[in-house]
Amino acid sequence: MKSKTEGCLKVEGAEGKEQGGKVKANDNNNLDSDIVADQNDWKSWNQTKPSLPGRTNRKLRVWQPALAKLAEGKAGFFCVAAVSTALLRMVVMATPVQSATKIYIPYGPLEFSLSIETLEIYATEGKIEPELAFYANYVEPQQLERLRQVLVTPIDVSPVAIAQFLYSPQGEAILERLGEVIQTKAGQEGFYAIRAALIKAAAEPEGLTLLNVLREFPTYGIRINSARSFEIIEELSRLSRQTQQAIAGVNQEAMAEVQAQIESLFPQMPPDFSELPDLREPGPIAYSKQTLTLNDPSRGRRFPVDLYLPSSISAGEGLTPLIVISHGLGSDRMTFEYLAEHLASYGFAVALPEHPGSNAEQLQALSRGLASEVTPPSEFIDRPLDITFLLDQLEQSYRGQLNLDNVGVLGQSFGGYTVLALAGAELNFERLQQVCGQSEDSLNVSLLLQCRALELPMADYDFRDPRIQAAIAINPVGSAIFGKSEFAQIQIPLMLISGSNDTVAPALPEQIQPFTWLTTPNKYLVLQNEGTHFSNLGVSTTAVELPPEVMGPDPAIGLAYTQALSVAFFEVYIAGQPEYQRYLNAAYAQFLSQDPMPLSLVESLTLNQLSAETGEKNDTEPLTLPQL
C-alpha cells in the first residue's frame, strides 16, 4: 500500500538521495546542515535521522516541494503533516551531544563569561551565585528581578508554529539580525543555532522561555558580538534621540496651534467642548449588521464583509455616507467592530472586509503548517483591489441608497498602507530598492513587510480609486514603499494617527516624516504619546491575543480617541457636515487628552520645525532619513 506521505517529501542535497519520493540517509551522517551551526561543537547526529541539505540559500529545502504542491492544490493535509513531522524529527528529536554551558562577552582584549547554570539557579531559586554577583553590582535591583522574570516567562507557541515562522522570509530576516550579535563560541554567526535553539526550547515541558533557549543552544558556548552590539546600541540611541526630538516638536507645535486657534478662530470666547456633543459617546441612530461573502473570480479571491447599515438607509432619507475599514496584518475585521458600530450610530454605513492572505487566519495557517509565510507579497496588490471590488459590488446592490461617489476609508498598519494606496500614493520601486538595500542596519521592523514588495513584478501600480474622498491611516507602514513624491500625490483629506511607542511602525519614519511630505491642504497628524502599534485595536476572538504590555498604558483611551476623531473627520469630509470642523483642531485634541496617553494634533509641520522647536537645532544631529 502506498504511503500517504509518499511523493510529498523530496530532498535534494549533497548528503541525501531521493528514492521513490522518500528520503534515504547516507551511511555517513556527519552533516553541515541548516540546523548545525558550528560543526566543530557537534560530534554526531542520530544515525536514524534523514540527511539534510547544506546551507544552500539558507533554506530547508525539504519544505519547498511540498509547499509548492500545496499552493497548486496538489498536496493536502498529509503532505503538510509529513513536512511538520519531518521538521520536528530533525530538530526536536535530534539532540546534539553538547549544549551551551557559558555565555562569553569579549570586550577589547578582555573576555567575560557567565555560566548558564548560574543564571538557572538565579531564575529558579532567586539565589545570586558569586559569578553572577559580579555583574549584579552594575544593575539596579528591579532590573535584576526583571531579568529573572524574563528568563522563565514562557511564550505560548508550539514547535511547529515557531519553526514555520523561523523558516518564513520574515523569520529568516530576524534570524540574520540576531545572528550578527548572538554567535557560536567559534565566532560564527548564530543564524542556524538560534533557530534550532528556539524550536527545541518550544518543545520543552516548560515551553519557550529564554532560559530554555540558552540551554538548547547547540554549541558549547554562546558568544556575544560586543562590537556589533555597541553599533546597534549606538543606532538605537541615535534613533531614540531623533524620535524624541520629533515627538517634542509635534507636541510643541500642537500647543502653538492651540494658542493660535484661540486667537484667530475663537477671539471672543474659546469653545467649551464640554458643552458640545461628546463624540466619544455613541450616536442616536439605530443600525443593523449583515455579513456578505464576495467572490472575485478574476483574482480567485473570496472574502467576507461585515456591513453595518444605519436605520436611515431604510427610511429613504437620501444617500447614506459609506466608510470602509481595512484591518492590519495578522488581524481581522473584528478588531474594528467597535469603531464600525460607533460610526453607524452616527448615520454612516460601514463595511469591514476581511483580507485573506494577511489576516489572523493566515497566521493560524502558518502556525499549523498550512502556510509558508506570514503574508505573500501579492497582498500589496490584493488588499487595495479588495476595497475597489467591494465598492463595485455595493454599487450593484445598494445603488440609490449608499453614496458611493464620496467614500471614506480607514486602515491600520498594513491597512494603513492599503488606504494610502487607494488615496493615490503609487509604489516607488526605486526608493524601495534603496531603503531595503540598507535595511540590515535599520531598526524599523515594518521594513520586514515593506521590502517583500520587491518580489512583485516590476510595473506601474496605480490603485487610486476616485470614489475615495477622505482617508484615515492609523500606524501606517509606507515610508519605504512610498516616497516623498508619492505622498505628495495624495490630494484628498488625510489624517495620520501615530503612537510614540510604536516599535513596529516607528512614529518618526512611518508617520511624522511622511506627514511633512503631504501637500494636500486638509491634513492632520495625531500623536498618541505612549501609544503603541496596537493601542487602537478592539477585542477579537480570532486574532492573536496580545499581552497587555504591547497594547499601551490604557487601550480604552486609544479607542475613545479613534471614535471621536473619526466621527468628526468623516462628518466633515464624507457626510458634508461643516459644523464638525470645530472638532478637527489642536484645541479639541487637548480637550480629549488623558493621562497616561496624552494626545496632540497638528495641521502643519516641517522637518525644520522638528529641530528648531525643541531648542536643540545646533546640539543634536539633524534628521537624516532618505526622502526620494
XYZ file of C-alpha atoms in Angstrom:
628
model
C 0.000 0.000 0.000
C 1.361 3.413 -0.953
C 2.318 5.672 1.958
C 0.119 8.725 2.465
C 3.217 10.896 2.505
C 4.948 9.304 -0.452
C 5.529 11.819 -3.198
C 5.317 14.680 -0.768
C 8.855 14.812 0.623
C 11.667 15.060 -1.880
C 15.015 16.153 -0.581
C 17.830 17.373 -2.751
C 21.262 17.734 -1.230
C 24.778 16.550 -1.091
C 24.104 14.078 1.676
C 20.585 12.792 0.974
C 19.347 10.775 -2.015
C 15.836 10.777 -3.341
C 14.371 7.297 -3.688
C 10.764 6.889 -4.778
C 9.625 10.110 -3.108
C 11.212 9.120 0.210
C 14.414 10.144 1.869
C 17.191 7.648 2.436
C 20.007 8.652 4.746
C 23.572 8.121 3.641
C 25.836 5.908 5.670
C 27.851 8.916 6.805
C 25.680 11.372 8.695
C 28.275 13.924 9.815
C 26.436 16.840 8.300
C 26.763 20.519 7.603
C 23.046 21.225 7.799
C 20.718 24.111 8.374
C 20.457 23.079 11.999
C 24.170 22.521 12.579
C 25.514 25.937 13.385
C 29.056 25.080 14.391
C 30.141 21.616 13.302
C 33.222 21.788 15.498
C 30.878 21.657 18.502
C 28.627 18.898 17.199
C 30.048 15.390 17.429
C 27.361 13.351 15.714
C 23.752 13.087 14.792
C 21.394 10.227 15.496
C 22.105 7.786 12.666
C 18.439 7.073 12.089
C 17.574 10.650 11.130
C 17.233 11.639 7.447
C 20.018 13.622 5.868
C 19.586 17.317 5.343
C 20.886 19.578 2.612
C 23.617 22.076 3.344
C 23.491 25.837 3.838
C 22.288 26.478 0.277
C 20.205 29.687 0.251
C 19.743 29.232 3.998
C 16.567 27.281 3.287
C 15.408 23.916 4.491
C 14.683 22.622 1.017
C 12.750 19.633 2.279
C 9.824 22.071 2.698
C 9.816 23.568 -0.754
C 8.353 20.822 -2.978
C 5.542 20.149 -0.532
C 4.640 23.808 -0.165
C 4.726 24.293 -3.917
C 2.321 21.392 -4.383
C 0.136 22.705 -1.603
C -0.094 26.077 -3.354
C -1.084 24.304 -6.580
C -3.755 22.304 -4.812
C -1.920 19.028 -5.405
C -0.991 18.264 -1.837
C -3.243 18.007 1.146
C -3.239 17.572 4.869
C -0.989 14.518 4.934
C 1.694 16.315 2.937
C 1.714 19.201 5.404
C 1.687 16.787 8.335
C 4.673 14.955 6.885
C 6.599 18.194 6.441
C 5.876 19.269 10.020
C 6.739 15.843 11.381
C 9.982 15.776 9.433
C 10.992 19.139 10.824
C 10.270 18.105 14.401
C 12.156 14.831 13.964
C 15.153 16.642 12.554
C 15.216 19.421 15.136
C 13.459 18.342 18.317
C 14.416 14.662 18.380
C 17.921 15.069 17.022
C 19.597 16.073 20.254
C 23.194 17.281 19.984
C 25.811 15.813 22.269
C 26.710 19.266 23.566
C 24.737 22.346 24.511
C 25.807 25.739 25.709
C 27.299 25.975 29.182
C 28.612 29.542 29.154
C 27.937 32.952 27.654
C 31.089 34.763 26.506
C 31.288 38.542 26.092
C 34.524 39.870 24.584
C 35.390 43.472 25.363
C 38.562 44.694 23.705
C 41.401 42.408 24.805
C 39.281 41.039 27.667
C 36.632 38.338 27.655
C 33.978 37.986 30.331
C 31.912 34.857 30.840
C 28.843 33.751 32.756
C 27.686 30.168 33.150
C 24.142 29.305 32.146
C 23.903 27.177 35.294
C 24.393 30.341 37.368
C 21.528 32.023 35.511
C 19.366 28.945 36.001
C 19.966 28.923 39.767
C 19.040 32.588 39.966
C 15.965 32.168 37.752
C 14.583 29.149 39.616
C 15.749 29.817 43.181
C 16.443 33.536 43.308
C 19.955 32.820 44.577
C 22.781 35.024 43.289
C 25.945 32.964 42.925
C 29.336 34.731 43.230
C 29.791 34.577 39.468
C 26.537 36.483 38.919
C 27.174 38.831 41.863
C 29.993 40.482 39.899
C 27.566 41.569 37.185
C 24.695 42.261 39.610
C 26.705 45.101 41.124
C 26.256 47.065 37.902
C 22.448 46.898 37.603
C 19.535 48.098 39.695
C 17.685 45.518 41.855
C 14.497 45.961 39.846
C 16.409 45.296 36.630
C 17.819 42.114 38.132
C 14.346 40.979 39.148
C 13.099 41.781 35.663
C 15.864 39.549 34.251
C 14.666 36.724 36.455
C 11.126 37.094 35.143
C 12.281 37.262 31.527
C 14.350 34.098 31.900
C 11.403 31.919 32.978
C 8.321 33.583 31.456
C 7.008 31.209 28.760
C 5.705 32.189 25.347
C 2.728 30.086 24.322
C 3.830 28.761 20.949
C 4.206 25.252 19.580
C 7.396 23.894 17.990
C 5.638 23.680 14.625
C 4.418 27.271 14.862
C 7.817 28.693 15.785
C 9.509 26.576 13.114
C 7.063 27.730 10.460
C 7.737 31.356 11.303
C 11.517 30.966 11.503
C 11.577 29.392 8.033
C 9.471 32.227 6.576
C 11.207 35.175 4.871
C 10.379 37.465 7.794
C 11.642 34.919 10.309
C 14.888 34.418 8.456
C 15.428 38.172 8.226
C 15.094 38.410 12.021
C 17.487 35.474 12.477
C 20.015 37.226 10.235
C 19.961 40.252 12.538
C 20.117 38.207 15.739
C 22.868 36.032 14.339
C 25.143 39.040 13.947
C 25.064 39.569 17.714
C 24.480 36.070 19.113
C 27.181 33.786 17.777
C 28.745 30.410 18.416
C 31.827 30.244 20.613
C 33.873 29.847 17.450
C 32.631 33.249 16.278
C 30.304 32.008 13.553
C 27.020 33.841 13.066
C 24.268 32.275 15.143
C 21.604 32.072 12.409
C 21.155 28.304 12.491
C 21.989 27.762 16.152
C 19.398 30.323 17.268
C 16.766 28.729 15.047
C 17.489 25.252 16.396
C 17.502 26.501 19.999
C 14.167 28.295 19.615
C 12.434 25.299 18.063
C 13.784 22.852 20.621
C 13.014 25.187 23.517
C 9.390 25.372 22.365
C 9.213 21.581 22.716
C 10.302 21.647 26.353
C 7.626 20.961 29.014
C 8.040 24.498 30.393
C 7.535 25.946 26.925
C 9.571 28.528 25.067
C 11.491 30.518 27.665
C 14.742 32.422 27.364
C 16.343 30.022 29.837
C 15.367 27.038 27.695
C 16.715 28.744 24.588
C 20.069 29.195 26.335
C 20.029 25.551 27.446
C 19.258 24.320 23.927
C 21.827 26.445 22.095
C 23.636 23.715 20.139
C 27.253 24.702 20.795
C 29.261 24.567 23.997
C 29.322 28.357 24.278
C 27.363 31.432 23.235
C 29.452 34.366 22.125
C 28.014 37.871 22.169
C 29.457 40.054 19.408
C 30.087 43.105 21.573
C 31.293 45.259 18.674
C 28.068 44.708 16.745
C 26.083 45.111 19.962
C 27.593 48.536 20.556
C 26.815 49.519 16.955
C 23.175 48.566 17.488
C 23.058 50.380 20.825
C 24.505 53.479 19.167
C 21.933 53.258 16.352
C 19.163 52.789 18.911
C 20.381 55.833 20.794
C 20.510 57.900 17.613
C 17.032 56.818 16.571
C 15.738 57.420 20.086
C 17.184 60.944 20.133
C 15.709 61.766 16.751
C 12.351 60.269 17.685
C 12.168 62.130 20.982
C 13.167 65.300 19.169
C 10.401 64.780 16.621
C 7.787 63.943 19.268
C 8.741 67.022 21.279
C 8.420 69.064 18.099
C 4.951 67.709 17.384
C 3.780 68.362 20.933
C 5.180 71.888 20.942
C 3.633 72.661 17.558
C 0.299 71.367 18.866
C 0.476 73.777 21.815
C 1.317 76.633 19.450
C -1.644 75.741 17.255
C -3.955 75.686 20.277
C -2.978 79.238 21.125
C -3.187 80.412 17.508
C -6.626 78.861 17.052
C -7.962 80.502 20.200
C -6.737 83.886 18.984
C -7.892 83.572 15.363
C -10.848 81.186 15.303
C -12.377 81.971 18.682
C -11.302 85.542 19.548
C -14.422 86.328 21.571
C -14.891 83.151 23.541
C -12.872 79.937 23.303
C -15.121 76.925 22.788
C -16.174 74.912 25.793
C -16.068 71.415 24.318
C -17.734 70.011 27.419
C -20.918 71.773 26.324
C -20.798 70.297 22.813
C -21.941 66.779 21.887
C -19.369 64.264 23.115
C -18.201 62.368 20.038
C -16.750 59.650 22.236
C -20.292 58.621 23.118
C -22.468 56.567 20.716
C -24.757 58.478 18.392
C -28.564 58.277 18.442
C -29.124 56.225 15.277
C -30.020 52.524 15.324
C -28.279 50.192 12.892
C -28.237 46.596 11.695
C -25.437 44.276 10.693
C -25.201 41.725 7.907
C -22.335 39.617 6.593
C -21.678 39.309 2.875
C -19.355 36.905 1.079
C -17.739 38.391 -2.004
C -16.139 36.357 -4.770
C -13.799 37.930 -7.311
C -13.225 35.206 -9.939
C -10.693 37.340 -11.820
C -8.311 37.018 -8.857
C -9.583 33.765 -7.360
C -10.311 35.771 -4.236
C -13.191 35.118 -1.859
C -13.648 37.111 1.333
C -16.301 38.061 3.910
C -17.506 41.587 4.612
C -19.443 42.817 7.633
C -21.810 45.602 6.596
C -23.329 47.942 9.171
C -26.373 49.856 7.914
C -27.990 52.709 9.858
C -31.756 52.790 10.094
C -31.800 55.937 7.962
C -30.960 53.835 4.898
C -34.343 52.098 5.035
C -36.155 55.329 5.834
C -35.241 56.745 2.449
C -33.511 59.800 3.894
C -31.213 60.354 0.931
C -27.877 58.706 0.157
C -26.109 57.265 3.178
C -22.372 58.042 3.519
C -20.087 54.988 3.439
C -16.871 54.214 5.336
C -14.660 51.180 4.593
C -12.224 49.916 7.271
C -9.140 47.819 6.410
C -7.590 45.732 9.201
C -3.869 45.172 9.758
C -1.517 42.241 9.157
C -2.389 39.189 11.236
C -5.565 40.882 12.441
C -9.186 40.611 11.326
C -12.268 42.730 10.784
C -13.464 42.140 14.366
C -10.699 44.382 15.759
C -12.583 47.378 14.351
C -16.088 46.240 15.179
C -16.132 48.821 17.986
C -15.463 51.630 15.504
C -17.927 50.334 12.904
C -20.698 50.294 15.496
C -19.755 53.782 16.660
C -19.763 55.274 13.156
C -23.020 53.501 12.293
C -24.652 55.122 15.327
C -23.861 58.494 13.710
C -25.556 57.535 10.448
C -22.661 56.082 8.448
C -22.829 52.800 6.580
C -19.633 50.899 7.417
C -18.050 47.979 5.559
C -15.405 45.789 7.223
C -13.782 43.448 4.684
C -11.506 40.588 5.695
C -8.282 40.369 3.673
C -7.418 36.674 3.118
C -3.682 36.154 2.973
C -2.871 38.820 5.563
C -5.434 38.197 8.278
C -5.437 36.241 11.538
C -6.385 33.073 9.677
C -3.175 33.354 7.645
C -1.082 33.402 10.827
C -3.040 30.450 12.195
C -2.388 28.552 8.970
C 1.307 29.344 9.307
C 1.370 28.025 12.874
C -0.356 24.790 11.796
C 1.990 24.181 8.895
C -0.596 25.086 6.243
C 1.163 28.239 5.036
C 4.810 29.026 4.376
C 4.944 32.754 5.109
C 3.401 35.463 7.237
C 1.866 37.026 4.141
C 2.605 36.745 0.419
C 3.893 39.811 -1.473
C 0.741 39.687 -3.620
C -1.167 41.189 -0.676
C 0.296 44.570 -1.617
C -1.822 44.276 -4.752
C -4.817 42.343 -3.475
C -5.600 44.477 -0.455
C -6.435 47.718 -2.329
C -8.153 45.680 -5.039
C -10.340 44.097 -2.333
C -11.661 47.553 -1.457
C -12.229 48.511 -5.086
C -14.039 45.234 -5.747
C -16.157 45.757 -2.630
C -17.229 49.209 -3.835
C -18.092 47.744 -7.251
C -20.336 45.156 -5.609
C -22.027 47.685 -3.354
C -22.790 49.831 -6.381
C -24.734 46.921 -7.831
C -26.592 46.035 -4.632
C -27.146 49.426 -2.977
C -27.486 51.839 -5.875
C -29.604 54.754 -4.782
C -29.038 54.013 -1.096
C -25.309 54.471 -0.454
C -23.260 57.450 -1.583
C -20.566 55.602 -3.497
C -19.119 58.710 -5.144
C -17.787 60.083 -1.852
C -16.412 57.204 0.237
C -14.192 57.374 3.316
C -11.581 54.753 4.186
C -9.708 53.947 7.388
C -6.923 51.418 7.847
C -4.425 50.337 10.493
C -0.834 49.149 9.906
C -0.956 47.121 6.642
C -4.452 48.540 6.349
C -2.806 51.961 6.596
C -0.725 51.081 3.539
C -3.944 49.957 1.861
C -5.761 53.273 2.318
C -2.688 55.311 1.318
C -2.502 53.342 -1.947
C -6.223 53.885 -2.544
C -5.778 57.581 -1.749
C -3.295 57.981 -4.594
C 0.205 57.032 -3.385
C 1.907 54.860 -6.011
C 4.545 52.208 -5.340
C 8.090 53.529 -5.711
C 10.368 50.595 -6.531
C 13.454 52.785 -6.884
C 13.087 54.024 -3.326
C 12.157 50.561 -2.090
C 15.356 49.078 -3.531
C 17.456 51.821 -1.947
C 15.884 51.546 1.514
C 15.787 47.761 1.544
C 19.394 47.601 0.400
C 20.281 49.346 3.651
C 17.681 47.590 5.809
C 20.242 45.359 7.553
C 21.255 48.406 9.570
C 17.693 49.601 10.154
C 15.707 49.115 13.342
C 12.411 49.763 11.541
C 10.604 46.427 11.927
C 7.990 47.329 9.305
C 10.662 47.031 6.609
C 10.424 43.252 7.032
C 6.983 43.630 5.464
C 7.554 46.520 3.085
C 10.639 45.000 1.476
C 8.629 41.921 0.462
C 7.093 44.143 -2.226
C 10.379 43.859 -4.137
C 9.257 40.351 -5.058
C 6.339 41.784 -7.058
C 6.643 42.071 -10.833
C 8.045 45.497 -11.648
C 5.126 47.533 -13.000
C 3.386 50.866 -12.597
C 0.853 50.054 -9.917
C -1.856 52.665 -9.520
C -4.569 51.731 -7.027
C -6.124 55.186 -6.783
C -9.909 54.888 -6.616
C -11.655 58.194 -7.432
C -14.650 57.213 -5.300
C -12.491 57.548 -2.185
C -12.517 61.145 -0.995
C -11.046 61.047 2.526
C -8.786 58.675 4.473
C -7.502 57.965 7.969
C -4.322 55.875 8.301
C -3.548 54.545 11.804
C 0.074 53.437 12.392
C 0.509 53.049 8.617
C 3.541 51.404 7.007
C 4.728 53.079 3.834
C 7.966 55.021 4.317
C 9.901 52.682 2.009
C 7.260 51.551 -0.447
C 6.153 55.153 -0.997
C 8.451 58.154 -1.268
C 8.181 61.897 -0.833
C 6.722 62.420 -4.291
C 4.222 59.572 -3.773
C 2.876 61.080 -0.551
C 2.635 64.372 -2.408
C 0.325 62.656 -4.922
C -2.352 62.287 -2.251
C -4.772 65.168 -2.739
C -7.700 64.122 -0.580
C -8.153 64.954 3.132
C -5.894 62.673 5.175
C -5.381 62.017 8.877
C -2.320 60.102 10.092
C -2.517 58.647 13.609
C 0.744 57.702 15.305
C 1.897 56.198 18.606
C 5.110 57.479 20.177
C 5.945 53.973 21.493
C 5.184 52.123 18.261
C 8.057 49.674 17.747
C 6.517 48.005 14.683
C 5.883 51.079 12.523
C 8.016 53.695 14.340
C 6.433 57.118 14.561
C 9.281 59.159 13.093
C 9.987 57.330 9.813
C 6.498 55.929 9.221
C 4.150 58.781 10.143
C 5.824 62.008 11.292
C 8.241 62.446 8.402
C 5.715 61.295 5.742
C 3.287 63.888 7.139
C 5.791 66.601 6.200
C 5.727 65.289 2.624
C 1.966 65.759 2.231
C 0.740 68.619 0.036
C -2.996 68.131 0.473
C -4.430 71.242 2.194
C -6.544 69.179 4.595
C -4.116 67.073 6.598
C -3.891 66.133 10.254
C -1.204 64.390 12.293
C -2.443 62.868 15.540
C 0.154 61.747 18.086
C -0.795 59.415 20.921
C 2.012 59.870 23.445
C 2.897 56.476 24.984
C 0.633 54.808 22.414
C 1.827 51.612 20.698
C 1.126 49.903 17.395
C -1.883 48.191 18.952
C -3.449 50.946 21.070
C -6.355 51.440 18.646
C -7.397 47.805 18.249
C -10.543 46.359 19.745
C -11.051 42.848 21.060
C -11.216 39.942 18.616
C -11.947 36.315 19.418
C -9.995 35.029 16.419
C -6.961 37.321 16.142
C -3.742 36.567 18.013
C -4.120 37.550 21.661
C -1.653 40.275 22.580
C -0.121 40.755 26.037
C -1.297 43.887 27.859
C 2.185 45.415 27.729
C 2.082 45.860 23.952
C -1.406 47.354 23.927
C -0.247 50.539 25.621
C -0.936 52.029 29.052
C -4.731 52.162 28.625
C -6.311 50.768 25.428
C -9.712 52.256 26.306
C -8.254 55.750 25.896
C -6.921 54.935 22.429
C -10.285 53.543 21.314
C -12.073 56.674 22.556
C -9.626 58.930 20.669
C -10.216 56.969 17.468
C -14.005 57.065 17.851
C -14.200 60.820 18.433
C -11.714 61.905 15.774
C -13.036 59.559 13.074
C -16.614 60.792 13.601
C -15.502 64.427 13.289
C -13.267 63.754 10.269
C -15.808 61.753 8.284
C -18.701 64.051 9.200
C -16.808 66.958 7.618
C -15.269 65.306 4.568
C -17.686 62.467 3.746
C -21.079 63.411 5.226
C -20.665 67.083 4.313
C -21.365 68.474 7.798
C -19.045 71.506 8.154
C -20.163 72.206 11.744
C -17.989 69.292 12.840
C -14.915 71.200 11.678
C -14.730 72.735 15.171
C -13.622 69.314 16.434
C -10.737 68.973 13.966
C -8.094 71.064 15.649
C -5.395 71.004 18.291
C -7.710 72.534 20.901
C -10.181 69.648 20.692
C -7.338 67.122 20.871
C -6.154 68.907 24.004
C -9.684 68.589 25.421
C -9.753 64.850 24.658
C -6.246 64.261 26.010
C -5.962 61.947 29.002
C -3.111 60.533 31.014
C -1.390 58.126 30.728
C -1.672 58.557 26.930
C -1.769 62.321 26.184
C -2.978 63.406 22.753
C -1.635 66.016 20.331
C -2.885 67.106 16.907
C -1.185 69.322 14.345
C -2.228 70.518 10.911
C 1.170 71.822 9.818
C 4.705 70.575 10.382
C 8.082 70.746 8.659
C 11.307 68.880 9.286
C 12.981 72.151 10.225
C 10.381 72.681 12.915
C 11.168 69.298 14.421
C 14.674 70.562 15.199
C 14.026 74.228 15.856
C 11.077 73.850 18.210
C 12.975 71.540 20.566
C 15.704 74.127 21.055
C 18.321 71.528 20.051
C 18.906 72.511 16.456
C 22.614 73.036 16.971
C 23.138 70.455 19.685
C 21.944 67.260 18.016
C 22.392 65.666 14.642
C 19.776 66.616 12.015
C 17.082 64.247 10.899
C 18.788 62.194 8.201
C 16.167 59.977 6.630
C 16.015 59.228 2.886
C 13.453 61.369 1.063
C 13.361 60.013 -2.506
